[in-house]
Amino acid sequence: MAGSKQQQNDIRNIAIIAHVDHGKTTLVDAMLHQSGIFSAHQHVEDRVMDSNDLERERGITILAKNTAVNYHGTRINIVDTPGHADFGGEVERTLAMVDGVMLLVDSSEGPLPQTRFVLQKALAAGLAQIICVNKIDRDDARPGEVLDEIYDLFIDLGANEEQLDFPVVYTNARTGTATRDLAKPGEDLAPLFDLVIEHLPAPSAEPDATLQFQCNNLAYDDYVGRLAIGRIKNGTLKAGGTYVLCHPDSDPKPVKVSQVYNWRGLNRSPVDCVVAGDIVAVAGIEDIDIGDTISDVENPQPLPAIRVDEPTIAMTFSANTSPWAGRDGEFVTSRKLRERLMQEQRRNVSLRVEDSPAGDGMKVTGRGELQLAILIETMRREGYEVQVSRPTVVTREIDDVIHEPLEQLVIDVPEDYIGVVSQLLAVRRGKMTKMTHSGSGRVNLEFTVPSRGLIGFRSRFLTETRGNGIMNALFDGWRPWQGGIEARTNGAMVADREGVATPYSIFHMEERGTLFIAPGTRVYEGMVIGEYARNSELNVNICREKKLTNVRASGRDEAVVITPHRELGLEDCIEWIGEDELVEVTPKSIRLRKRVLRQALRPKKKQEPVAS
């Protein structure tokens, strides 16, 4: 029997929205420390919420994670959301669990595109919000102007009057202080905690109604197996109870919940019973997927499936077929690769995995190059060997017209680079929509550009702006096909035999283009070793050694001076390759290669004779 809705006044469920590097994880660190979660003698690493190695290395949040702090008898469940639009699937699942959001903005940079992306979804969901202007200790802080920009952003996103009436708190996450008035320096984060409890609503639910628990995230524990993380919408969930699992595409089936956990800091604490409104983890159901609902046996009431934006970038993953396949990795077969990708699809609702139409592997579709590069790097560290193709865009047919995804590209560069950036984007079908001079010698440019135009753009952009440019892209809907875009203008230098690259050969190849390998690197036939200066393919013998003779001219045996090679990371390789090339990724190496390794079997067009 359903009862009346009740406010769980001792609980707050909030998500933190912030752009990359605006101090979100540092602020959560300070909240955890000041709430007394950690003991005085306990050693705690910085950025404890970034538990993933890749997150620590890159300084970004990739996976949505939960924590909880207690403040004056109220438990505040905090969900740390990714700030990059490529991980939007994590964001949408997060917002389904909370009642309010904290918008965290840098006091100098102001709201940036990824902030806009998540805030737009939060406003559409009708979530209450508070504004936190962080890093007020910066020398270039401008909190007043940033607050005006936040108001403009809310108005631009169609916020109503109630949503525009948001409270503001100013923080310095590094020192763990907050204040409601800039004229009065803060001493701790008490003003922030008070604002969360006073302004963000407590969860409203019916503890006596039919149980509705939806799985929004998945985790794994070595002792109890798979954990389903989500919020109890209605009813009461008990450890050891029998319920039914409702999946959108199958009939409900009975399951038993072995354990129920809530959070204290970063640790899970087992509890016997949890009422509606709380965020918990459930153990004992191995085949639960994201979006599934746990409900009562007698009257199951599944919740609507979680909806996410459609992915726009596709890549083909296949088992490594190079001559050195299996030397480095533990998982090298196509069966293991398929199992791993299917497992990833179950965890990440923003990914699509299907068999490639060409039958040469698995087609993986995601939000952007960064999301797919993170997946590849994660698999590599787990011991997988894989080869991946160049990213392509997903198209759809609307009213018999081919449409492609477009991006809103926001660029911040010194004024001297306006011309070169505009020229770079013009050949990629980019159209400038806005130009704003900040008055500090820098300018803010906004473009609309096809998603395929941004494949390989980042490295060119950073090179042309001497590293002084900042770019952020945001999905901007589907538009009719924008026309052809010129591909990479330079060709590839390809090894024509297996062996070891010698300093002598590399020295004589430097004038032909830019090399990607150092002396002593082992190569095989078909491996791409550099970028050719012309728009054609050049097959080279990079293993050639200097022949010794009985007659030598004076000074001919001096040591050769070799220009340092260009080191390519995983994302650089993915951006660089063409349609007839692949990136070979193993736990120890990242190599570029031709799809067809043997020179004699490759198409003859745009090739030059072997350079010896």
Coordinates of C-alpha atoms in Angstrom, one line a residue:
M1 CA 0.0 0.0 0.0
A2 CA 1.4 3.4 -1.0
G3 CA 1.5 6.0 1.7
S4 CA 2.0 9.8 1.6
K5 CA 5.3 11.2 0.5
Q6 CA 7.8 12.1 3.3
Q7 CA 10.8 14.4 3.4
Q8 CA 14.0 12.6 4.5
N9 CA 15.3 15.7 6.2
D10 CA 18.5 13.9 7.4
I11 CA 19.7 13.2 3.9
R12 CA 20.9 15.4 1.0
N13 CA 21.8 14.0 -2.4
I14 CA 23.9 16.4 -4.5
A15 CA 26.1 16.3 -7.7
I16 CA 29.0 18.7 -8.3
I17 CA 29.1 20.2 -11.8
A18 CA 32.4 21.7 -12.9
H19 CA 34.7 22.1 -15.9
V20 CA 37.9 20.2 -16.1
D21 CA 40.5 21.6 -13.6
H22 CA 38.2 24.0 -11.8
G23 CA 38.9 22.4 -8.4
K24 CA 36.0 20.1 -8.0
T25 CA 37.9 17.1 -6.7
T26 CA 40.1 19.3 -4.4
L27 CA 36.9 20.8 -2.9
V28 CA 35.5 17.3 -2.2
D29 CA 38.8 16.5 -0.5
A30 CA 38.4 19.5 1.9
M31 CA 34.7 18.6 2.6
L32 CA 35.8 15.0 3.6
H33 CA 38.6 16.3 5.8
Q34 CA 36.4 18.9 7.6
S35 CA 33.5 16.6 8.2
G36 CA 35.7 14.3 10.3
I37 CA 35.7 11.3 8.0
F38 CA 39.5 10.8 8.3
S39 CA 41.2 10.4 11.6
A40 CA 44.0 12.8 12.7
H41 CA 46.8 10.2 12.1
Q42 CA 45.4 8.8 8.9
H43 CA 47.4 9.3 5.7
V44 CA 45.2 10.5 2.9
E45 CA 46.4 11.2 -0.7
D46 CA 45.5 14.4 -2.5
R47 CA 42.4 14.1 -4.8
V48 CA 41.2 11.0 -3.1
M49 CA 38.1 10.9 -5.4
D50 CA 40.3 10.4 -8.4
S51 CA 40.9 6.8 -7.6
N52 CA 41.6 5.7 -11.1
D53 CA 45.3 5.8 -12.3
L54 CA 44.3 7.5 -15.5
E55 CA 42.4 10.2 -13.6
R56 CA 45.4 11.0 -11.5
E57 CA 47.7 11.1 -14.5
R58 CA 45.5 13.3 -16.6
G59 CA 44.0 15.4 -13.8
I60 CA 40.4 14.8 -14.9
T61 CA 37.4 12.9 -13.6
I62 CA 36.4 10.1 -15.9
L63 CA 34.1 7.9 -13.7
A64 CA 31.3 9.1 -11.6
K65 CA 32.0 8.2 -7.9
N66 CA 30.1 8.4 -4.6
T67 CA 31.0 9.6 -1.2
A68 CA 29.2 10.9 1.9
V69 CA 29.9 13.3 4.7
N70 CA 28.0 13.9 7.9
Y71 CA 27.4 17.5 9.0
H72 CA 25.3 18.2 12.1
G73 CA 23.3 15.0 11.9
T74 CA 22.6 15.3 8.1
R75 CA 24.2 12.9 5.7
I76 CA 25.2 14.5 2.5
N77 CA 25.7 12.1 -0.4
I78 CA 28.0 13.6 -2.9
V79 CA 28.5 12.3 -6.5
D80 CA 31.6 13.5 -8.3
T81 CA 30.7 13.9 -12.0
P82 CA 33.0 14.1 -15.0
G83 CA 33.6 17.5 -16.5
H84 CA 34.2 16.4 -20.1
A85 CA 31.3 16.0 -22.5
D86 CA 32.9 12.8 -23.8
F87 CA 31.8 11.1 -20.6
G88 CA 28.3 12.4 -20.7
G89 CA 26.9 8.9 -20.1
E90 CA 28.4 9.1 -16.6
V91 CA 26.8 12.6 -16.1
E92 CA 23.3 11.6 -17.1
R93 CA 23.3 8.6 -14.7
T94 CA 24.5 10.8 -11.9
L95 CA 21.8 13.4 -12.3
A96 CA 19.2 10.7 -12.0
M97 CA 20.3 10.0 -8.4
V98 CA 20.3 13.5 -6.9
D99 CA 17.9 16.2 -5.9
G100 CA 20.2 19.2 -6.4
V101 CA 23.5 20.3 -7.9
M102 CA 26.4 22.5 -6.9
L103 CA 27.8 24.5 -9.9
L104 CA 31.5 25.0 -9.3
V105 CA 33.1 27.7 -11.5
D106 CA 36.7 29.1 -11.6
S107 CA 36.8 32.7 -10.4
S108 CA 39.0 33.6 -13.4
E109 CA 38.0 31.4 -16.3
G110 CA 34.3 31.5 -15.7
P111 CA 31.8 29.0 -17.0
L112 CA 33.2 27.0 -19.9
P113 CA 31.6 24.6 -22.5
Q114 CA 31.6 21.4 -20.4
T115 CA 29.9 23.3 -17.5
R116 CA 27.2 24.3 -20.0
F117 CA 26.8 20.7 -21.1
V118 CA 26.1 19.3 -17.6
L119 CA 24.1 22.4 -16.3
Q120 CA 21.8 22.2 -19.3
K121 CA 20.9 18.6 -18.3
A122 CA 20.5 19.6 -14.7
L123 CA 18.1 22.5 -15.5
A124 CA 16.1 20.2 -17.8
A125 CA 15.7 17.7 -15.0
G126 CA 14.4 20.5 -12.7
L127 CA 17.2 20.1 -10.1
A128 CA 17.8 22.8 -7.5
Q129 CA 21.2 24.5 -7.7
I130 CA 23.7 26.5 -5.7
I131 CA 26.6 28.4 -7.2
C132 CA 30.2 28.0 -5.9
V133 CA 32.8 30.4 -7.2
N134 CA 36.1 28.7 -6.5
K135 CA 39.8 29.8 -6.5
I136 CA 39.1 33.3 -5.2
D137 CA 42.8 33.5 -4.2
R138 CA 44.0 33.7 -7.8
D139 CA 45.8 36.9 -8.8
D140 CA 43.5 37.2 -11.8
A141 CA 40.3 36.4 -9.9
R142 CA 37.2 38.3 -11.1
P143 CA 34.3 36.9 -9.1
G144 CA 31.9 39.7 -9.9
E145 CA 32.3 39.4 -13.7
V146 CA 32.2 35.6 -13.4
L147 CA 28.9 35.8 -11.5
D148 CA 27.4 37.9 -14.3
E149 CA 28.6 35.3 -16.9
I150 CA 26.8 32.6 -14.8
Y151 CA 23.6 34.6 -14.9
D152 CA 24.0 35.0 -18.7
L153 CA 24.6 31.3 -19.0
F154 CA 21.4 30.4 -17.1
I155 CA 19.4 32.8 -19.2
D156 CA 20.9 31.4 -22.4
L157 CA 19.9 27.9 -21.3
G158 CA 16.3 29.0 -20.7
A159 CA 16.3 29.0 -16.9
N160 CA 13.0 30.2 -15.2
E161 CA 12.8 32.9 -12.6
E162 CA 13.0 30.4 -9.7
Q163 CA 16.2 28.8 -11.2
L164 CA 17.7 32.3 -11.6
D165 CA 17.3 33.0 -7.9
F166 CA 20.3 30.9 -6.9
P167 CA 22.5 31.4 -3.8
V168 CA 26.2 32.0 -4.2
V169 CA 29.2 30.9 -2.0
Y170 CA 32.8 31.8 -2.6
T171 CA 35.5 29.2 -1.9
N172 CA 39.2 28.5 -1.9
A173 CA 39.2 24.7 -2.1
R174 CA 43.0 24.4 -1.6
T175 CA 42.8 26.0 1.8
G176 CA 39.4 24.6 2.6
T177 CA 37.6 27.9 3.3
A178 CA 34.2 29.4 2.2
T179 CA 32.4 32.7 2.6
R180 CA 29.0 34.2 1.5
D181 CA 30.5 37.7 1.5
L182 CA 33.8 38.5 -0.2
A183 CA 34.5 41.2 2.2
K184 CA 34.7 38.7 5.1
P185 CA 37.4 36.0 4.6
G186 CA 36.3 32.4 5.3
E187 CA 37.7 30.3 8.1
D188 CA 36.3 26.8 7.0
L189 CA 33.7 25.2 4.8
A190 CA 30.8 25.7 7.3
P191 CA 29.1 28.3 5.0
L192 CA 29.1 25.8 2.2
F193 CA 27.7 23.0 4.3
D194 CA 25.0 25.3 5.7
L195 CA 24.0 26.4 2.2
V196 CA 23.7 22.8 1.0
I197 CA 21.4 21.9 3.9
E198 CA 19.3 25.1 3.7
H199 CA 18.8 25.5 0.0
L200 CA 19.0 22.0 -1.6
P201 CA 15.9 20.0 -1.0
A202 CA 15.7 16.8 1.0
P203 CA 14.7 13.7 -0.9
S204 CA 10.9 13.1 -1.1
A205 CA 9.7 9.5 -1.3
E206 CA 7.2 7.0 0.1
P207 CA 9.0 4.5 2.5
D208 CA 5.8 2.3 2.6
A209 CA 5.2 2.2 -1.1
T210 CA 6.3 -0.5 -3.6
L211 CA 10.1 -0.7 -3.7
Q212 CA 11.7 1.0 -6.7
F213 CA 15.5 0.9 -6.8
Q214 CA 17.2 1.7 -10.1
C215 CA 20.8 0.8 -10.9
N216 CA 22.7 3.9 -12.1
N217 CA 26.3 2.6 -11.8
L218 CA 28.2 -0.6 -11.3
A219 CA 31.1 -1.6 -9.2
Y220 CA 32.9 -4.8 -8.1
D221 CA 34.0 -6.2 -4.8
D222 CA 36.4 -9.1 -4.4
Y223 CA 34.2 -10.6 -1.6
V224 CA 30.6 -10.0 -2.7
G225 CA 30.9 -9.7 -6.5
R226 CA 29.0 -7.2 -8.6
L227 CA 27.6 -4.1 -6.8
A228 CA 24.7 -2.1 -8.2
I229 CA 24.7 1.6 -7.2
G230 CA 21.7 3.7 -7.3
R231 CA 19.0 5.6 -5.4
I232 CA 15.9 4.1 -3.8
K233 CA 13.0 6.0 -5.3
N234 CA 10.3 4.5 -3.2
G235 CA 9.9 1.8 -0.6
T236 CA 12.3 0.0 1.7
L237 CA 15.2 -2.2 0.8
K238 CA 16.4 -4.9 3.2
A239 CA 19.5 -7.1 3.2
G240 CA 18.6 -10.7 2.7
G241 CA 15.2 -9.9 1.1
T242 CA 13.7 -11.4 -2.0
Y243 CA 12.7 -9.1 -4.9
V244 CA 12.3 -9.1 -8.6
L245 CA 14.7 -7.7 -11.2
C246 CA 13.0 -5.8 -14.0
H247 CA 14.9 -5.4 -17.3
P248 CA 13.5 -3.3 -20.2
D249 CA 13.8 -6.2 -22.7
S250 CA 12.9 -9.2 -20.5
D251 CA 10.3 -10.5 -18.0
P252 CA 10.9 -9.8 -14.3
K253 CA 12.8 -12.5 -12.5
P254 CA 13.2 -13.2 -8.7
V255 CA 16.5 -12.2 -7.1
K256 CA 17.9 -12.1 -3.6
V257 CA 19.7 -9.1 -2.2
S258 CA 22.6 -10.4 0.0
Q259 CA 24.0 -7.1 1.2
V260 CA 23.1 -3.4 1.2
Y261 CA 25.6 -0.7 1.8
N262 CA 25.6 3.1 2.2
W263 CA 28.7 5.4 2.3
R264 CA 30.7 6.9 5.1
G265 CA 33.4 8.9 3.4
L266 CA 34.8 6.8 0.6
N267 CA 34.1 3.5 2.4
R268 CA 31.0 1.4 2.1
S269 CA 29.2 0.4 5.3
P270 CA 26.8 -2.6 5.5
V271 CA 23.3 -1.8 6.8
D272 CA 20.3 -4.0 7.4
C273 CA 17.6 -1.8 6.0
V274 CA 17.5 1.4 3.9
V275 CA 14.5 3.6 3.2
A276 CA 13.6 5.6 0.1
G277 CA 15.6 8.7 -0.7
D278 CA 19.1 7.3 0.0
I279 CA 21.9 6.3 -2.4
V280 CA 23.1 2.8 -1.7
A281 CA 25.0 -0.2 -3.2
V282 CA 23.3 -3.6 -3.5
A283 CA 25.2 -6.9 -3.7
G284 CA 24.0 -10.4 -4.7
I285 CA 22.7 -9.8 -8.2
E286 CA 25.3 -10.8 -10.8
D287 CA 23.3 -10.1 -13.9
I288 CA 22.0 -6.6 -13.1
D289 CA 22.7 -3.9 -15.7
I290 CA 22.6 -0.2 -15.7
G291 CA 19.0 1.0 -15.9
D292 CA 17.5 -2.2 -14.4
T293 CA 15.0 -1.8 -11.5
I294 CA 14.7 -3.9 -8.3
S295 CA 11.1 -4.0 -7.2
D296 CA 8.6 -5.9 -5.0
V297 CA 7.7 -9.5 -5.9
E298 CA 4.0 -9.1 -5.7
N299 CA 3.6 -5.7 -7.4
P300 CA 6.7 -4.9 -9.5
Q301 CA 6.8 -1.4 -10.8
P302 CA 9.9 -0.8 -13.1
L303 CA 11.2 2.7 -13.6
P304 CA 11.8 4.2 -17.1
A305 CA 15.1 3.3 -18.7
I306 CA 18.0 5.8 -18.5
R307 CA 18.2 7.8 -21.7
V308 CA 21.5 9.3 -22.9
D309 CA 22.5 11.3 -26.0
E310 CA 23.4 9.2 -29.0
P311 CA 27.1 8.6 -29.6
T312 CA 28.7 10.2 -32.6
I313 CA 32.2 8.8 -33.1
A314 CA 32.9 5.2 -34.2
M315 CA 36.1 3.1 -34.3
T316 CA 36.7 -0.5 -35.2
F317 CA 38.5 -2.7 -32.6
S318 CA 40.0 -6.0 -33.7
A319 CA 42.5 -8.5 -32.5
N320 CA 46.2 -7.7 -33.1
T321 CA 47.3 -9.3 -36.5
S322 CA 50.9 -7.9 -36.6
P323 CA 53.9 -10.2 -36.9
W324 CA 54.6 -9.6 -33.2
A325 CA 51.1 -10.3 -31.9
G326 CA 51.0 -12.1 -28.6
R327 CA 54.5 -11.1 -27.4
D328 CA 53.3 -8.5 -24.8
G329 CA 49.7 -9.1 -24.0
E330 CA 47.8 -11.6 -21.9
F331 CA 44.5 -11.3 -23.8
V332 CA 45.1 -11.5 -27.5
T333 CA 42.2 -13.4 -29.1
S334 CA 39.1 -11.8 -30.7
R335 CA 36.9 -13.8 -28.3
K336 CA 38.6 -12.1 -25.3
L337 CA 38.3 -8.7 -27.0
R338 CA 34.6 -9.2 -27.6
E339 CA 34.0 -10.2 -24.0
R340 CA 35.8 -7.2 -22.7
L341 CA 33.9 -4.7 -25.0
M342 CA 30.6 -6.3 -24.1
Q343 CA 31.4 -5.9 -20.5
E344 CA 32.3 -2.3 -21.0
Q345 CA 29.0 -1.7 -22.8
R346 CA 27.1 -3.1 -19.8
R347 CA 28.9 -0.6 -17.5
N348 CA 28.8 2.4 -19.9
V349 CA 25.4 3.3 -21.3
S350 CA 26.9 5.9 -23.7
L351 CA 28.9 3.2 -25.6
R352 CA 27.5 1.0 -28.4
V353 CA 29.3 -2.2 -29.3
E354 CA 28.4 -4.3 -32.4
D355 CA 30.0 -6.5 -34.9
S356 CA 31.8 -4.6 -37.7
P357 CA 29.9 -4.7 -41.0
A358 CA 33.2 -5.6 -42.7
G359 CA 33.6 -8.6 -40.4
D360 CA 37.1 -7.4 -39.2
G361 CA 36.3 -6.8 -35.6
M362 CA 33.9 -4.9 -33.3
K363 CA 32.5 -1.5 -34.1
V364 CA 32.6 0.7 -31.0
T365 CA 30.7 4.0 -31.0
G366 CA 31.1 6.6 -28.3
R367 CA 30.8 10.4 -27.6
G368 CA 34.3 11.4 -28.8
E369 CA 37.9 10.6 -29.4
L370 CA 38.9 11.1 -25.7
Q371 CA 36.3 8.6 -24.4
L372 CA 37.5 5.9 -26.9
A373 CA 41.1 6.7 -26.2
I374 CA 40.5 6.2 -22.4
L375 CA 38.8 2.9 -23.1
I376 CA 41.8 1.7 -25.2
E377 CA 44.3 2.8 -22.6
T378 CA 42.4 1.0 -19.9
M379 CA 42.3 -2.2 -21.9
R380 CA 46.0 -1.9 -22.6
R381 CA 46.8 -1.7 -18.9
E382 CA 44.6 -4.7 -18.3
G383 CA 46.8 -6.8 -20.6
Y384 CA 44.9 -6.6 -23.9
E385 CA 46.4 -6.4 -27.4
V386 CA 44.2 -4.6 -29.8
Q387 CA 44.4 -2.7 -33.1
V388 CA 42.0 0.2 -33.8
S389 CA 41.0 2.1 -36.9
R390 CA 40.7 5.8 -37.6
P391 CA 37.6 7.4 -36.0
T392 CA 34.7 8.0 -38.2
V393 CA 31.5 9.9 -37.6
V394 CA 28.0 8.3 -37.3
T395 CA 25.5 9.7 -39.8
R396 CA 21.7 9.4 -39.8
E397 CA 19.1 9.8 -42.5
I398 CA 16.4 12.4 -41.7
D399 CA 13.7 13.1 -44.3
D400 CA 15.8 11.3 -46.9
V401 CA 18.7 13.6 -46.3
I402 CA 22.0 12.5 -44.7
H403 CA 22.7 14.3 -41.5
E404 CA 26.0 14.5 -39.5
P405 CA 26.8 15.6 -35.9
L406 CA 28.0 19.2 -35.4
E407 CA 30.0 20.6 -32.5
Q408 CA 30.0 23.9 -30.9
L409 CA 33.7 24.7 -30.6
V410 CA 34.9 27.4 -28.2
I411 CA 38.5 28.6 -28.6
D412 CA 40.5 30.9 -26.4
V413 CA 43.7 32.2 -28.0
P414 CA 46.0 35.3 -28.1
E415 CA 44.8 37.8 -30.6
D416 CA 47.8 37.1 -32.9
Y417 CA 46.5 33.6 -33.7
I418 CA 42.9 34.6 -34.8
G419 CA 43.9 34.3 -38.5
V420 CA 45.7 30.9 -38.3
V421 CA 42.9 29.4 -36.2
S422 CA 40.2 30.7 -38.6
Q423 CA 42.1 29.3 -41.6
L424 CA 42.6 25.9 -39.9
L425 CA 38.8 25.6 -39.3
A426 CA 37.7 27.0 -42.6
V427 CA 39.2 24.0 -44.5
R428 CA 37.3 21.8 -41.9
R429 CA 33.9 23.4 -42.7
G430 CA 34.0 25.4 -39.5
K431 CA 31.9 28.6 -39.4
M432 CA 32.6 31.4 -36.8
T433 CA 29.5 32.4 -34.9
K434 CA 30.9 34.7 -32.2
M435 CA 34.0 36.7 -31.3
T436 CA 34.6 38.2 -27.9
H437 CA 37.6 40.3 -26.9
S438 CA 38.4 39.9 -23.2
G439 CA 40.7 43.0 -23.1
S440 CA 43.7 41.0 -21.9
G441 CA 45.3 40.4 -25.3
R442 CA 43.2 37.2 -25.7
V443 CA 40.1 36.6 -27.7
N444 CA 37.2 34.1 -27.3
L445 CA 36.1 32.5 -30.6
E446 CA 33.0 30.3 -31.2
F447 CA 32.6 28.1 -34.2
T448 CA 30.2 25.4 -35.4
V449 CA 32.1 22.6 -37.1
P450 CA 31.3 19.0 -38.1
S451 CA 32.5 16.4 -35.6
R452 CA 34.6 14.8 -38.3
G453 CA 36.4 18.1 -38.8
L454 CA 37.7 17.9 -35.3
I455 CA 39.3 14.5 -35.8
G456 CA 43.0 15.2 -35.7
F457 CA 42.4 19.0 -35.2
R458 CA 43.7 19.2 -31.6
S459 CA 47.4 18.5 -32.3
R460 CA 47.4 20.9 -35.3
F461 CA 45.7 23.5 -33.2
L462 CA 48.3 23.3 -30.4
T463 CA 51.2 23.3 -32.8
E464 CA 49.9 26.4 -34.7
T465 CA 49.2 28.3 -31.5
R466 CA 52.5 27.4 -29.9
G467 CA 50.6 25.8 -27.1
N468 CA 48.9 29.0 -26.1
G469 CA 45.4 28.0 -27.3
I470 CA 42.6 26.4 -25.3
M471 CA 39.8 24.5 -27.1
N472 CA 36.6 22.9 -25.9
A473 CA 33.9 21.2 -28.0
L474 CA 30.2 20.5 -27.2
F475 CA 27.7 18.4 -29.2
D476 CA 25.4 20.8 -31.1
G477 CA 22.9 18.5 -32.8
W478 CA 22.5 17.0 -36.3
R479 CA 22.7 19.0 -39.5
P480 CA 22.7 18.1 -43.2
W481 CA 26.0 16.8 -44.6
Q482 CA 28.4 19.8 -44.7
G483 CA 30.5 18.6 -47.7
G484 CA 33.9 17.1 -48.1
I485 CA 36.8 17.8 -45.8
E486 CA 40.4 17.4 -46.9
A487 CA 42.2 14.6 -45.1
R488 CA 45.8 14.5 -43.9
T489 CA 48.0 16.2 -46.5
N490 CA 51.3 14.3 -45.7
G491 CA 52.0 10.7 -46.5
A492 CA 53.6 7.9 -44.4
M493 CA 57.1 6.5 -44.3
V494 CA 56.8 2.8 -44.1
A495 CA 59.4 0.1 -43.2
D496 CA 59.9 -2.4 -46.0
R497 CA 61.5 -5.2 -43.9
E498 CA 61.9 -6.5 -40.4
G499 CA 64.9 -5.5 -38.4
V500 CA 66.3 -2.8 -36.1
A501 CA 66.4 0.9 -37.0
T502 CA 70.0 2.1 -37.3
P503 CA 71.4 5.6 -36.6
Y504 CA 73.0 5.6 -40.1
S505 CA 69.7 5.0 -41.9
I506 CA 67.7 7.4 -39.7
F507 CA 70.2 10.2 -40.3
H508 CA 69.7 9.8 -44.1
M509 CA 65.9 9.7 -43.8
E510 CA 65.5 12.9 -41.8
E511 CA 65.4 15.0 -44.9
R512 CA 62.5 13.0 -46.2
G513 CA 60.1 13.8 -43.3
T514 CA 59.5 13.5 -39.6
L515 CA 60.4 10.2 -37.9
F516 CA 58.4 8.6 -35.1
I517 CA 61.0 6.1 -33.9
A518 CA 64.4 6.3 -32.2
P519 CA 67.6 4.3 -33.2
G520 CA 67.4 0.8 -31.9
T521 CA 63.7 0.4 -32.4
R522 CA 62.6 -2.9 -33.8
V523 CA 60.4 -2.6 -36.9
Y524 CA 58.5 -4.9 -39.2
E525 CA 57.3 -4.7 -42.8
G526 CA 54.3 -2.4 -43.0
M527 CA 55.0 -0.5 -39.8
V528 CA 54.7 3.2 -40.2
I529 CA 57.9 4.9 -38.9
G530 CA 57.4 8.5 -39.8
E531 CA 55.5 11.2 -41.7
Y532 CA 56.6 11.8 -45.3
A533 CA 57.0 15.4 -46.4
R534 CA 55.0 14.7 -49.6
N535 CA 51.4 13.5 -50.1
S536 CA 52.4 9.9 -51.0
E537 CA 53.6 6.8 -49.4
L538 CA 57.3 6.1 -49.1
N539 CA 58.7 2.6 -48.4
V540 CA 62.1 2.8 -46.8
N541 CA 64.8 0.5 -45.5
I542 CA 65.3 1.9 -42.0
C543 CA 67.6 -1.0 -41.0
R544 CA 70.4 -0.2 -43.5
E545 CA 73.9 -0.1 -42.0
K546 CA 77.0 1.7 -43.3
K547 CA 79.1 -0.7 -45.4
L548 CA 82.7 -1.0 -44.4
T549 CA 85.4 -0.7 -47.0
N550 CA 89.2 -0.9 -47.0
V551 CA 89.5 2.7 -48.3
R552 CA 88.0 5.5 -46.2
A553 CA 88.2 9.2 -46.8
S554 CA 89.4 11.4 -43.9
G555 CA 86.6 12.6 -41.7
R556 CA 83.9 10.2 -43.0
D557 CA 83.7 8.2 -39.8
E558 CA 82.5 11.0 -37.6
A559 CA 79.6 10.4 -35.3
V560 CA 76.2 11.4 -36.9
V561 CA 74.0 13.8 -35.2
I562 CA 70.3 12.7 -35.2
T563 CA 67.3 15.0 -34.7
P564 CA 65.1 13.8 -31.8
H565 CA 62.2 11.8 -33.1
R566 CA 58.5 12.9 -32.7
E567 CA 57.0 10.9 -29.8
L568 CA 53.3 10.1 -30.4
G569 CA 50.9 9.2 -27.6
L570 CA 47.8 7.1 -28.1
E571 CA 45.5 10.0 -28.9
D572 CA 48.1 11.5 -31.3
C573 CA 48.3 8.2 -33.1
I574 CA 44.5 7.9 -33.4
E575 CA 44.3 11.4 -34.8
W576 CA 47.2 10.9 -37.2
I577 CA 46.3 7.6 -39.0
G578 CA 44.5 7.5 -42.3
E579 CA 41.8 5.1 -43.7
D580 CA 44.4 2.5 -44.7
E581 CA 46.3 2.5 -41.4
L582 CA 45.8 1.1 -37.9
V583 CA 47.1 1.8 -34.4
E584 CA 48.5 -1.4 -32.8
V585 CA 48.2 -1.2 -29.0
T586 CA 49.9 -3.6 -26.6
P587 CA 50.7 -3.3 -22.9
K588 CA 54.2 -2.3 -23.7
S589 CA 54.0 -0.5 -27.1
I590 CA 51.9 1.7 -29.3
R591 CA 52.8 1.3 -33.0
L592 CA 51.4 2.7 -36.3
R593 CA 51.0 0.2 -39.2
K594 CA 49.4 -0.3 -42.6
R595 CA 46.2 -2.4 -42.8
V596 CA 48.0 -4.4 -45.5
L597 CA 51.5 -5.1 -44.2
R598 CA 53.2 -6.5 -47.3
Q599 CA 54.3 -3.8 -49.7
A600 CA 53.5 -6.0 -52.8
L601 CA 49.9 -6.4 -51.8
R602 CA 49.2 -2.7 -51.1
P603 CA 47.4 -0.5 -53.7
K604 CA 50.0 1.0 -56.0
K605 CA 48.6 4.6 -56.2
K606 CA 50.4 7.4 -54.4
Q607 CA 53.5 5.3 -53.8
E608 CA 57.1 6.0 -54.6
P609 CA 60.0 3.6 -55.1
V610 CA 61.8 2.1 -52.1
A611 CA 64.3 4.6 -50.7
S612 CA 67.6 2.9 -50.0

